[in-house]
Each structure stands twice: as C-alpha cells, then as structure tokens.
Amino acid sequence: MIFDTHAHYDSGAFNADRSELLASMPDKGVGLILDPGCEERSSRAALALAEEFPFVYAAVGIHPEDMEGLSADSLETIRTLARHEKCVAIGEIGLDYYWDDTHKAEQKELFAAQLTLAEELDLPVIVHDREAHADCLELTGRFPNARGVFHCFSGSAEMAKELLKRGWYLGFDGPVTYKNARKAIEVLEIVPPERILVETDSPYMSPVPLRGKRNDSSNLVYIIDKIAEIKGMTAAEVEQITWENGKRLFGIG
Ligand code: NI
C-alpha cells in the first residue's frame, strides 16, 4: 500500500467531493494519508478528517505563509491540538523566502518556537523550506532532538547529506517527474531508500502527466515509478519501503 505523507485534504479545492474522494483511496492502493495543518483552522480540519477516516492522520502547525493574524494564543492552541491521539507530527512549519523575504526574523522565531514544541512533545516535524536552505539547515541544527522530514526537498545533494547525517528523512513530490528535475534526481541518487518519503502535496504539484490538474493521493504512482527508475528498484519495492519509512517516522502502527 501507498502512504501519502503530505496531502492537504482540508483545502477548499476538495469541498465538492472530499468525503467520496477520501473514501475511494484504499481501493486505489492508498492505505495511509497524513494531512498537515497550515494554521489553526486547517489544523482543526485535518484532525476532523483524521477522526472521520481511520487511515487519515494529521499534523498541526503554523506555516510561514500563514503568519498573518497570528496571536499569542495561536501557539497555545497548536500545543493543545497536538495532544489529539491522531496528531502524529508538528507541521507544516518552516521558512519561505520565496513568498516573503521581508519578515525573515518573524518566520525564524515562529519556526524555532514550533521546533521547541515538537521536542517538548517528542513529535517529529514536517519542514517547509522554500528558498531558505541555509537558514533551515542552521535553525534545525540548533535543535539536536528535532527529527522529521524536509517536505518536497529542493536543496542540494550537499544539504541532503548533512540532513541525512543528522537523521532526517527527505520527502519527494511531483517535481521529480518534471523535465527540469536535475537537482532532485541528483539528490535521489544519494538518498538511502530507508530515508525517502513519497508525498503529493495535494491539491498542488500534480506530477507529469497530470501537471496543472488538481492533485490527489492516487497520483503518487507516477512519483513512485520515477523514484524506482532512479534507484534501480521496482515500484513495488519503493512503495513498500516508503510505507514502512512513514510508519516508523510518524509512529503509526
Ligand atoms: Ni504542503
């Protein structure tokens, strides 16, 4: 079975067919899904989906793009939500200098606070790193007990080596199937299979040949096929090992 470790089914893009679509996933070979929150509302919505579907788990956190309207209570709310029995991680959290490079200090402060919370609760984290590689590497390095995944990893092979040494997992999404995926392929070549997670980031980032369409977890087969080709493994082997990796990192089963 496939474990999609990153899919936003709480997104409005699924309002028309969310329940039917999720209910259809086990028949399409998708046995586990992790829905990460991006702020208070989506964290609660992810938990509600996890309550409704036995194969859905949630993460709770505040995404760097969703800092607007943040109050002193927001982190306390995340702390409370994180105690839910189906919350398996803090995320998605991190730094995004692509959308906003004018609030770097605030982004770092929020990221550090959530890394502290994850250490305190002994939960893994789901890191969003967009055009902020050096700062993400430096900041996570300040938390020796922090563990988790760099979601949709877009750093260099050098950065990957450093994260692997520290025990992190790397997540791979639709971009590995794009024509210009040279960097992601270089990274995949050096990542041991037992540190790879497969993610869709649904409803975003559909893989080739579905680029531009709404994404869902059943499209992970295209990403798994591509990884299998690069690693010289069968798709079934990639599916099996990433299933086990996700369960191990997020403490499921
Ligand atoms: Ni995401």
PDB file of C-alpha atoms and ligand atoms in Angstrom:
ATOM      1  CA  MET A   1       0.000   0.000   0.000  1.00  0.00           C
ATOM      2  CA  ILE A   2       0.964   3.624  -0.545  1.00  0.00           C
ATOM      3  CA  PHE A   3       1.473   6.117   2.295  1.00  0.00           C
ATOM      4  CA  ASP A   4       0.976   9.729   1.118  1.00  0.00           C
ATOM      5  CA  THR A   5       2.763  11.577   3.925  1.00  0.00           C
ATOM      6  CA  HIS A   6       1.710  15.062   2.770  1.00  0.00           C
ATOM      7  CA  ALA A   7      -1.733  15.942   1.385  1.00  0.00           C
ATOM      8  CA  HIS A   8      -3.967  18.910   2.236  1.00  0.00           C
ATOM      9  CA  TYR A   9      -7.458  17.372   2.040  1.00  0.00           C
ATOM     10  CA  ASP A  10      -8.677  20.190   4.306  1.00  0.00           C
ATOM     11  CA  SER A  11      -8.155  22.532   1.311  1.00  0.00           C
ATOM     12  CA  GLY A  12     -11.174  24.212  -0.280  1.00  0.00           C
ATOM     13  CA  ALA A  13     -10.167  22.546  -3.574  1.00  0.00           C
ATOM     14  CA  PHE A  14     -11.808  19.373  -2.190  1.00  0.00           C
ATOM     15  CA  ASN A  15     -15.052  20.935  -0.964  1.00  0.00           C
ATOM     16  CA  ALA A  16     -17.162  19.359  -3.709  1.00  0.00           C
ATOM     17  CA  ASP A  17     -16.092  15.723  -3.263  1.00  0.00           C
ATOM     18  CA  ARG A  18     -13.816  15.429  -0.212  1.00  0.00           C
ATOM     19  CA  SER A  19     -15.561  12.525   1.561  1.00  0.00           C
ATOM     20  CA  GLU A  20     -16.147  10.410  -1.566  1.00  0.00           C
ATOM     21  CA  LEU A  21     -12.600  11.002  -2.767  1.00  0.00           C
ATOM     22  CA  LEU A  22     -11.028  10.047   0.572  1.00  0.00           C
ATOM     23  CA  ALA A  23     -13.302   7.013   0.923  1.00  0.00           C
ATOM     24  CA  SER A  24     -12.114   5.798  -2.510  1.00  0.00           C
ATOM     25  CA  MET A  25      -8.410   5.865  -1.596  1.00  0.00           C
ATOM     26  CA  PRO A  26      -7.938   2.362  -0.105  1.00  0.00           C
ATOM     27  CA  ASP A  27      -9.392   0.851  -3.316  1.00  0.00           C
ATOM     28  CA  LYS A  28      -6.799   2.843  -5.278  1.00  0.00           C
ATOM     29  CA  GLY A  29      -3.952   1.362  -3.229  1.00  0.00           C
ATOM     30  CA  VAL A  30      -3.522   4.322  -0.866  1.00  0.00           C
ATOM     31  CA  GLY A  31      -3.567   2.897   2.666  1.00  0.00           C
ATOM     32  CA  LEU A  32      -2.393   5.871   4.750  1.00  0.00           C
ATOM     33  CA  ILE A  33      -2.578   9.656   4.369  1.00  0.00           C
ATOM     34  CA  LEU A  34      -1.073  12.412   6.522  1.00  0.00           C
ATOM     35  CA  ASP A  35      -2.800  15.797   6.312  1.00  0.00           C
ATOM     36  CA  PRO A  36      -0.641  18.630   7.727  1.00  0.00           C
ATOM     37  CA  GLY A  37      -2.265  21.812   9.003  1.00  0.00           C
ATOM     38  CA  CYS A  38      -1.047  25.278   7.988  1.00  0.00           C
ATOM     39  CA  GLU A  39      -2.698  27.346  10.728  1.00  0.00           C
ATOM     40  CA  GLU A  40      -5.340  26.893  13.415  1.00  0.00           C
ATOM     41  CA  ARG A  41      -8.347  26.354  11.111  1.00  0.00           C
ATOM     42  CA  SER A  42      -6.684  23.837   8.791  1.00  0.00           C
ATOM     43  CA  SER A  43      -5.059  22.021  11.728  1.00  0.00           C
ATOM     44  CA  ARG A  44      -8.517  21.523  13.264  1.00  0.00           C
ATOM     45  CA  ALA A  45      -9.907  20.472   9.865  1.00  0.00           C
ATOM     46  CA  ALA A  46      -7.089  17.943   9.387  1.00  0.00           C
ATOM     47  CA  LEU A  47      -7.851  16.457  12.815  1.00  0.00           C
ATOM     48  CA  ALA A  48     -11.561  16.259  11.943  1.00  0.00           C
ATOM     49  CA  LEU A  49     -10.697  14.249   8.794  1.00  0.00           C
ATOM     50  CA  ALA A  50      -8.454  12.004  10.871  1.00  0.00           C
ATOM     51  CA  GLU A  51     -11.383  11.365  13.205  1.00  0.00           C
ATOM     52  CA  GLU A  52     -13.653  10.529  10.248  1.00  0.00           C
ATOM     53  CA  PHE A  53     -11.281   8.227   8.328  1.00  0.00           C
ATOM     54  CA  PRO A  54      -9.241   5.546  10.137  1.00  0.00           C
ATOM     55  CA  PHE A  55      -6.432   5.728   7.527  1.00  0.00           C
ATOM     56  CA  VAL A  56      -6.002   9.522   7.787  1.00  0.00           C
ATOM     57  CA  TYR A  57      -3.605  11.068  10.312  1.00  0.00           C
ATOM     58  CA  ALA A  58      -2.964  14.746  10.983  1.00  0.00           C
ATOM     59  CA  ALA A  59      -0.165  17.149  11.807  1.00  0.00           C
ATOM     60  CA  VAL A  60      -0.790  20.547  13.382  1.00  0.00           C
ATOM     61  CA  GLY A  61       1.235  23.713  12.969  1.00  0.00           C
ATOM     62  CA  ILE A  62       1.580  27.192  11.528  1.00  0.00           C
ATOM     63  CA  HIS A  63       3.041  27.538   8.030  1.00  0.00           C
ATOM     64  CA  PRO A  64       5.333  30.538   7.354  1.00  0.00           C
ATOM     65  CA  GLU A  65       2.904  31.790   4.659  1.00  0.00           C
ATOM     66  CA  ASP A  66       0.068  31.835   7.205  1.00  0.00           C
ATOM     67  CA  MET A  67       1.579  34.083   9.854  1.00  0.00           C
ATOM     68  CA  GLU A  68      -0.874  36.903   9.308  1.00  0.00           C
ATOM     69  CA  GLY A  69      -3.347  37.203  12.165  1.00  0.00           C
ATOM     70  CA  LEU A  70      -1.127  35.186  14.454  1.00  0.00           C
ATOM     71  CA  SER A  71      -1.784  35.907  18.119  1.00  0.00           C
ATOM     72  CA  ALA A  72      -0.103  34.988  21.337  1.00  0.00           C
ATOM     73  CA  ASP A  73      -2.729  32.261  21.766  1.00  0.00           C
ATOM     74  CA  SER A  74      -2.043  30.603  18.419  1.00  0.00           C
ATOM     75  CA  LEU A  75       0.890  28.525  19.632  1.00  0.00           C
ATOM     76  CA  GLU A  76      -1.024  27.518  22.749  1.00  0.00           C
ATOM     77  CA  THR A  77      -3.855  26.301  20.521  1.00  0.00           C
ATOM     78  CA  ILE A  78      -1.395  24.270  18.415  1.00  0.00           C
ATOM     79  CA  ARG A  79       0.039  22.802  21.621  1.00  0.00           C
ATOM     80  CA  THR A  80      -3.450  21.723  22.724  1.00  0.00           C
ATOM     81  CA  LEU A  81      -4.376  20.293  19.295  1.00  0.00           C
ATOM     82  CA  ALA A  82      -1.075  18.362  19.180  1.00  0.00           C
ATOM     83  CA  ARG A  83      -2.264  16.207  22.073  1.00  0.00           C
ATOM     84  CA  HIS A  84      -5.005  14.684  19.903  1.00  0.00           C
ATOM     85  CA  GLU A  85      -4.461  10.922  19.558  1.00  0.00           C
ATOM     86  CA  LYS A  86      -4.311  11.147  15.747  1.00  0.00           C
ATOM     87  CA  CYS A  87      -1.862  14.038  15.631  1.00  0.00           C
ATOM     88  CA  VAL A  88       1.471  12.446  14.677  1.00  0.00           C
ATOM     89  CA  ALA A  89       3.649  15.497  13.908  1.00  0.00           C
ATOM     90  CA  ILE A  90       4.086  19.267  14.128  1.00  0.00           C
ATOM     91  CA  GLY A  91       3.713  20.742  10.635  1.00  0.00           C
ATOM     92  CA  GLU A  92       3.823  22.143   8.287  1.00  0.00           C
ATOM     93  CA  ILE A  93       6.322  24.608   9.651  1.00  0.00           C
ATOM     94  CA  GLY A  94       9.471  26.245   8.334  1.00  0.00           C
ATOM     95  CA  LEU A  95      10.737  29.171   6.283  1.00  0.00           C
ATOM     96  CA  ASP A  96       9.528  30.540   2.952  1.00  0.00           C
ATOM     97  CA  TYR A  97      11.624  33.346   1.443  1.00  0.00           C
ATOM     98  CA  TYR A  98      10.017  32.917  -1.976  1.00  0.00           C
ATOM     99  CA  TRP A  99       6.691  34.439  -0.937  1.00  0.00           C
ATOM    100  CA  ASP A 100       8.025  36.810   1.668  1.00  0.00           C
ATOM    101  CA  ASP A 101      11.613  37.765   2.382  1.00  0.00           C
ATOM    102  CA  THR A 102      10.763  40.825   4.444  1.00  0.00           C
ATOM    103  CA  HIS A 103       9.783  39.008   7.657  1.00  0.00           C
ATOM    104  CA  LYS A 104      12.686  36.601   7.985  1.00  0.00           C
ATOM    105  CA  ALA A 105      13.181  37.284  11.696  1.00  0.00           C
ATOM    106  CA  GLU A 106       9.493  36.647  12.478  1.00  0.00           C
ATOM    107  CA  GLN A 107       9.479  33.465  10.386  1.00  0.00           C
ATOM    108  CA  LYS A 108      12.555  32.172  12.202  1.00  0.00           C
ATOM    109  CA  GLU A 109      11.072  32.977  15.584  1.00  0.00           C
ATOM    110  CA  LEU A 110       7.866  31.067  14.795  1.00  0.00           C
ATOM    111  CA  PHE A 111       9.788  28.109  13.339  1.00  0.00           C
ATOM    112  CA  ALA A 112      12.049  27.932  16.418  1.00  0.00           C
ATOM    113  CA  ALA A 113       9.045  28.070  18.757  1.00  0.00           C
ATOM    114  CA  GLN A 114       7.422  25.141  16.944  1.00  0.00           C
ATOM    115  CA  LEU A 115      10.667  23.125  16.901  1.00  0.00           C
ATOM    116  CA  THR A 116      10.802  23.681  20.660  1.00  0.00           C
ATOM    117  CA  LEU A 117       7.212  22.455  20.959  1.00  0.00           C
ATOM    118  CA  ALA A 118       7.975  19.339  18.887  1.00  0.00           C
ATOM    119  CA  GLU A 119      10.960  18.483  21.088  1.00  0.00           C
ATOM    120  CA  GLU A 120       8.873  19.028  24.178  1.00  0.00           C
ATOM    121  CA  LEU A 121       6.073  16.746  22.916  1.00  0.00           C
ATOM    122  CA  ASP A 122       8.545  14.286  21.343  1.00  0.00           C
ATOM    123  CA  LEU A 123       6.854  14.592  17.927  1.00  0.00           C
ATOM    124  CA  PRO A 124       8.535  14.666  14.503  1.00  0.00           C
ATOM    125  CA  VAL A 125       8.243  17.810  12.375  1.00  0.00           C
ATOM    126  CA  ILE A 126       7.259  18.425   8.746  1.00  0.00           C
ATOM    127  CA  VAL A 127       9.512  21.178   7.373  1.00  0.00           C
ATOM    128  CA  HIS A 128       8.601  23.543   4.537  1.00  0.00           C
ATOM    129  CA  ASP A 129      11.819  25.045   3.119  1.00  0.00           C
ATOM    130  CA  ARG A 130      11.413  27.286   0.104  1.00  0.00           C
ATOM    131  CA  GLU A 131      14.456  29.322  -0.942  1.00  0.00           C
ATOM    132  CA  ALA A 132      15.589  29.272   2.690  1.00  0.00           C
ATOM    133  CA  HIS A 133      18.006  26.321   2.660  1.00  0.00           C
ATOM    134  CA  ALA A 134      20.863  27.842   4.675  1.00  0.00           C
ATOM    135  CA  ASP A 135      18.599  29.204   7.416  1.00  0.00           C
ATOM    136  CA  CYS A 136      16.557  25.964   7.648  1.00  0.00           C
ATOM    137  CA  LEU A 137      19.746  23.930   7.976  1.00  0.00           C
ATOM    138  CA  GLU A 138      21.153  26.286  10.595  1.00  0.00           C
ATOM    139  CA  LEU A 139      17.951  26.577  12.617  1.00  0.00           C
ATOM    140  CA  THR A 140      17.117  22.866  12.732  1.00  0.00           C
ATOM    141  CA  GLY A 141      20.742  22.278  13.755  1.00  0.00           C
ATOM    142  CA  ARG A 142      20.079  24.215  16.946  1.00  0.00           C
ATOM    143  CA  PHE A 143      17.595  21.511  17.991  1.00  0.00           C
ATOM    144  CA  PRO A 144      19.589  18.303  18.375  1.00  0.00           C
ATOM    145  CA  ASN A 145      16.499  16.273  19.287  1.00  0.00           C
ATOM    146  CA  ALA A 146      14.373  17.572  16.404  1.00  0.00           C
ATOM    147  CA  ARG A 147      13.608  14.913  13.791  1.00  0.00           C
ATOM    148  CA  GLY A 148      11.274  14.607  10.872  1.00  0.00           C
ATOM    149  CA  VAL A 149      11.087  15.264   7.162  1.00  0.00           C
ATOM    150  CA  PHE A 150      12.134  18.053   4.827  1.00  0.00           C
ATOM    151  CA  HIS A 151       8.970  18.057   2.743  1.00  0.00           C
ATOM    152  CA  CYS A 152       9.295  18.393  -1.071  1.00  0.00           C
ATOM    153  CA  PHE A 153      13.048  18.595  -0.663  1.00  0.00           C
ATOM    154  CA  SER A 154      14.542  21.184  -3.015  1.00  0.00           C
ATOM    155  CA  GLY A 155      18.050  21.587  -1.601  1.00  0.00           C
ATOM    156  CA  SER A 156      21.356  20.358  -2.998  1.00  0.00           C
ATOM    157  CA  ALA A 157      22.936  16.925  -2.633  1.00  0.00           C
ATOM    158  CA  GLU A 158      25.355  18.528  -0.147  1.00  0.00           C
ATOM    159  CA  MET A 159      22.500  19.745   2.037  1.00  0.00           C
ATOM    160  CA  ALA A 160      20.816  16.347   1.766  1.00  0.00           C
ATOM    161  CA  LYS A 161      23.991  14.640   3.014  1.00  0.00           C
ATOM    162  CA  GLU A 162      24.094  16.891   6.071  1.00  0.00           C
ATOM    163  CA  LEU A 163      20.409  16.265   6.888  1.00  0.00           C
ATOM    164  CA  LEU A 164      20.803  12.503   6.400  1.00  0.00           C
ATOM    165  CA  LYS A 165      23.753  12.542   8.782  1.00  0.00           C
ATOM    166  CA  ARG A 166      21.512  14.203  11.367  1.00  0.00           C
ATOM    167  CA  GLY A 167      18.837  11.530  10.889  1.00  0.00           C
ATOM    168  CA  TRP A 168      16.275  13.447   8.809  1.00  0.00           C
ATOM    169  CA  TYR A 169      14.021  11.992   6.125  1.00  0.00           C
ATOM    170  CA  LEU A 170      13.518  13.662   2.724  1.00  0.00           C
ATOM    171  CA  GLY A 171      10.138  13.967   1.008  1.00  0.00           C
ATOM    172  CA  PHE A 172       9.734  13.804  -2.785  1.00  0.00           C
ATOM    173  CA  ASP A 173       6.755  15.121  -4.733  1.00  0.00           C
ATOM    174  CA  GLY A 174       5.535  15.798  -8.289  1.00  0.00           C
ATOM    175  CA  PRO A 175       8.582  17.892  -9.284  1.00  0.00           C
ATOM    176  CA  VAL A 176      10.728  14.707  -9.552  1.00  0.00           C
ATOM    177  CA  THR A 177       8.674  13.880 -12.661  1.00  0.00           C
ATOM    178  CA  TYR A 178       9.257  17.285 -14.322  1.00  0.00           C
ATOM    179  CA  LYS A 179      11.609  17.599 -17.269  1.00  0.00           C
ATOM    180  CA  ASN A 180      13.925  20.030 -15.413  1.00  0.00           C
ATOM    181  CA  ALA A 181      14.237  17.826 -12.292  1.00  0.00           C
ATOM    182  CA  ARG A 182      18.033  17.559 -12.482  1.00  0.00           C
ATOM    183  CA  LYS A 183      18.696  18.634  -8.853  1.00  0.00           C
ATOM    184  CA  ALA A 184      16.033  16.384  -7.307  1.00  0.00           C
ATOM    185  CA  ILE A 185      17.403  13.447  -9.285  1.00  0.00           C
ATOM    186  CA  GLU A 186      20.958  14.133  -8.073  1.00  0.00           C
ATOM    187  CA  VAL A 187      19.613  14.134  -4.517  1.00  0.00           C
ATOM    188  CA  LEU A 188      17.596  10.942  -5.008  1.00  0.00           C
ATOM    189  CA  GLU A 189      20.705   9.181  -6.286  1.00  0.00           C
ATOM    190  CA  ILE A 190      22.438   9.613  -2.921  1.00  0.00           C
ATOM    191  CA  VAL A 191      19.497   9.165  -0.507  1.00  0.00           C
ATOM    192  CA  PRO A 192      19.252   5.681   1.014  1.00  0.00           C
ATOM    193  CA  PRO A 193      15.801   4.177   0.288  1.00  0.00           C
ATOM    194  CA  GLU A 194      15.070   3.923   4.012  1.00  0.00           C
ATOM    195  CA  ARG A 195      15.066   7.757   4.285  1.00  0.00           C
ATOM    196  CA  ILE A 196      12.701   8.518   1.394  1.00  0.00           C
ATOM    197  CA  LEU A 197       9.076   9.571   1.865  1.00  0.00           C
ATOM    198  CA  VAL A 198       6.622   9.993  -1.022  1.00  0.00           C
ATOM    199  CA  GLU A 199       4.176  12.893  -0.948  1.00  0.00           C
ATOM    200  CA  THR A 200       1.685  14.551  -3.275  1.00  0.00           C
ATOM    201  CA  ASP A 201       1.159  17.922  -1.509  1.00  0.00           C
ATOM    202  CA  SER A 202      -2.400  17.625  -2.888  1.00  0.00           C
ATOM    203  CA  PRO A 203      -4.191  19.595  -4.219  1.00  0.00           C
ATOM    204  CA  TYR A 204      -0.948  21.193  -5.519  1.00  0.00           C
ATOM    205  CA  MET A 205       2.021  19.983  -7.572  1.00  0.00           C
ATOM    206  CA  SER A 206       0.477  17.265  -9.747  1.00  0.00           C
ATOM    207  CA  PRO A 207       3.093  15.019 -11.326  1.00  0.00           C
ATOM    208  CA  VAL A 208       3.573  14.589 -15.053  1.00  0.00           C
ATOM    209  CA  PRO A 209       1.324  13.668 -16.944  1.00  0.00           C
ATOM    210  CA  LEU A 210      -1.304  15.476 -14.838  1.00  0.00           C
ATOM    211  CA  ARG A 211       0.507  18.800 -14.330  1.00  0.00           C
ATOM    212  CA  GLY A 212      -1.896  21.686 -13.822  1.00  0.00           C
ATOM    213  CA  LYS A 213      -4.787  19.500 -12.685  1.00  0.00           C
ATOM    214  CA  ARG A 214      -5.950  19.074  -9.086  1.00  0.00           C
ATOM    215  CA  ASN A 215      -3.704  16.535  -7.388  1.00  0.00           C
ATOM    216  CA  ASP A 216      -4.774  13.639  -5.149  1.00  0.00           C
ATOM    217  CA  SER A 217      -3.032  10.733  -3.450  1.00  0.00           C
ATOM    218  CA  SER A 218      -3.781   8.216  -6.212  1.00  0.00           C
ATOM    219  CA  ASN A 219      -1.271  10.124  -8.395  1.00  0.00           C
ATOM    220  CA  LEU A 220       1.594   9.024  -6.162  1.00  0.00           C
ATOM    221  CA  VAL A 221       2.131   6.083  -8.519  1.00  0.00           C
ATOM    222  CA  TYR A 222       3.807   8.459 -11.019  1.00  0.00           C
ATOM    223  CA  ILE A 223       6.230   9.705  -8.348  1.00  0.00           C
ATOM    224  CA  ILE A 224       6.920   6.161  -7.117  1.00  0.00           C
ATOM    225  CA  ASP A 225       7.618   4.993 -10.687  1.00  0.00           C
ATOM    226  CA  LYS A 226      10.113   7.808 -11.220  1.00  0.00           C
ATOM    227  CA  ILE A 227      11.918   7.102  -7.936  1.00  0.00           C
ATOM    228  CA  ALA A 228      12.035   3.386  -8.778  1.00  0.00           C
ATOM    229  CA  GLU A 229      13.648   4.220 -12.130  1.00  0.00           C
ATOM    230  CA  ILE A 230      16.300   6.431 -10.483  1.00  0.00           C
ATOM    231  CA  LYS A 231      17.055   3.978  -7.665  1.00  0.00           C
ATOM    232  CA  GLY A 232      17.053   0.853  -9.843  1.00  0.00           C
ATOM    233  CA  MET A 233      14.252  -0.660  -7.754  1.00  0.00           C
ATOM    234  CA  THR A 234      10.791  -1.917  -8.643  1.00  0.00           C
ATOM    235  CA  ALA A 235       7.801   0.326  -7.979  1.00  0.00           C
ATOM    236  CA  ALA A 236       6.536  -2.301  -5.511  1.00  0.00           C
ATOM    237  CA  GLU A 237       9.803  -2.079  -3.573  1.00  0.00           C
ATOM    238  CA  VAL A 238       9.657   1.734  -3.410  1.00  0.00           C
ATOM    239  CA  GLU A 239       6.009   1.569  -2.313  1.00  0.00           C
ATOM    240  CA  GLN A 240       6.826  -0.949   0.435  1.00  0.00           C
ATOM    241  CA  ILE A 241       9.892   0.795   1.839  1.00  0.00           C
ATOM    242  CA  THR A 242       8.321   4.292   1.827  1.00  0.00           C
ATOM    243  CA  TRP A 243       5.234   2.824   3.552  1.00  0.00           C
ATOM    244  CA  GLU A 244       7.478   1.453   6.308  1.00  0.00           C
ATOM    245  CA  ASN A 245       9.518   4.677   6.490  1.00  0.00           C
ATOM    246  CA  GLY A 246       6.412   6.790   7.022  1.00  0.00           C
ATOM    247  CA  LYS A 247       5.020   4.476   9.672  1.00  0.00           C
ATOM    248  CA  ARG A 248       8.354   4.456  11.508  1.00  0.00           C
ATOM    249  CA  LEU A 249       8.877   8.246  11.423  1.00  0.00           C
ATOM    250  CA  PHE A 250       5.313   9.097  12.448  1.00  0.00           C
ATOM    251  CA  GLY A 251       4.927   6.237  14.943  1.00  0.00           C
ATOM    252  CA  ILE A 252       1.900   4.664  13.246  1.00  0.00           C
ATOM    253  CA  GLY A 253       1.004   1.033  13.874  1.00  0.00           C
TER     254      GLY A 253
HETATM  255 NI    NI B   1       2.121  21.322   1.963  1.00  0.00          NI
END
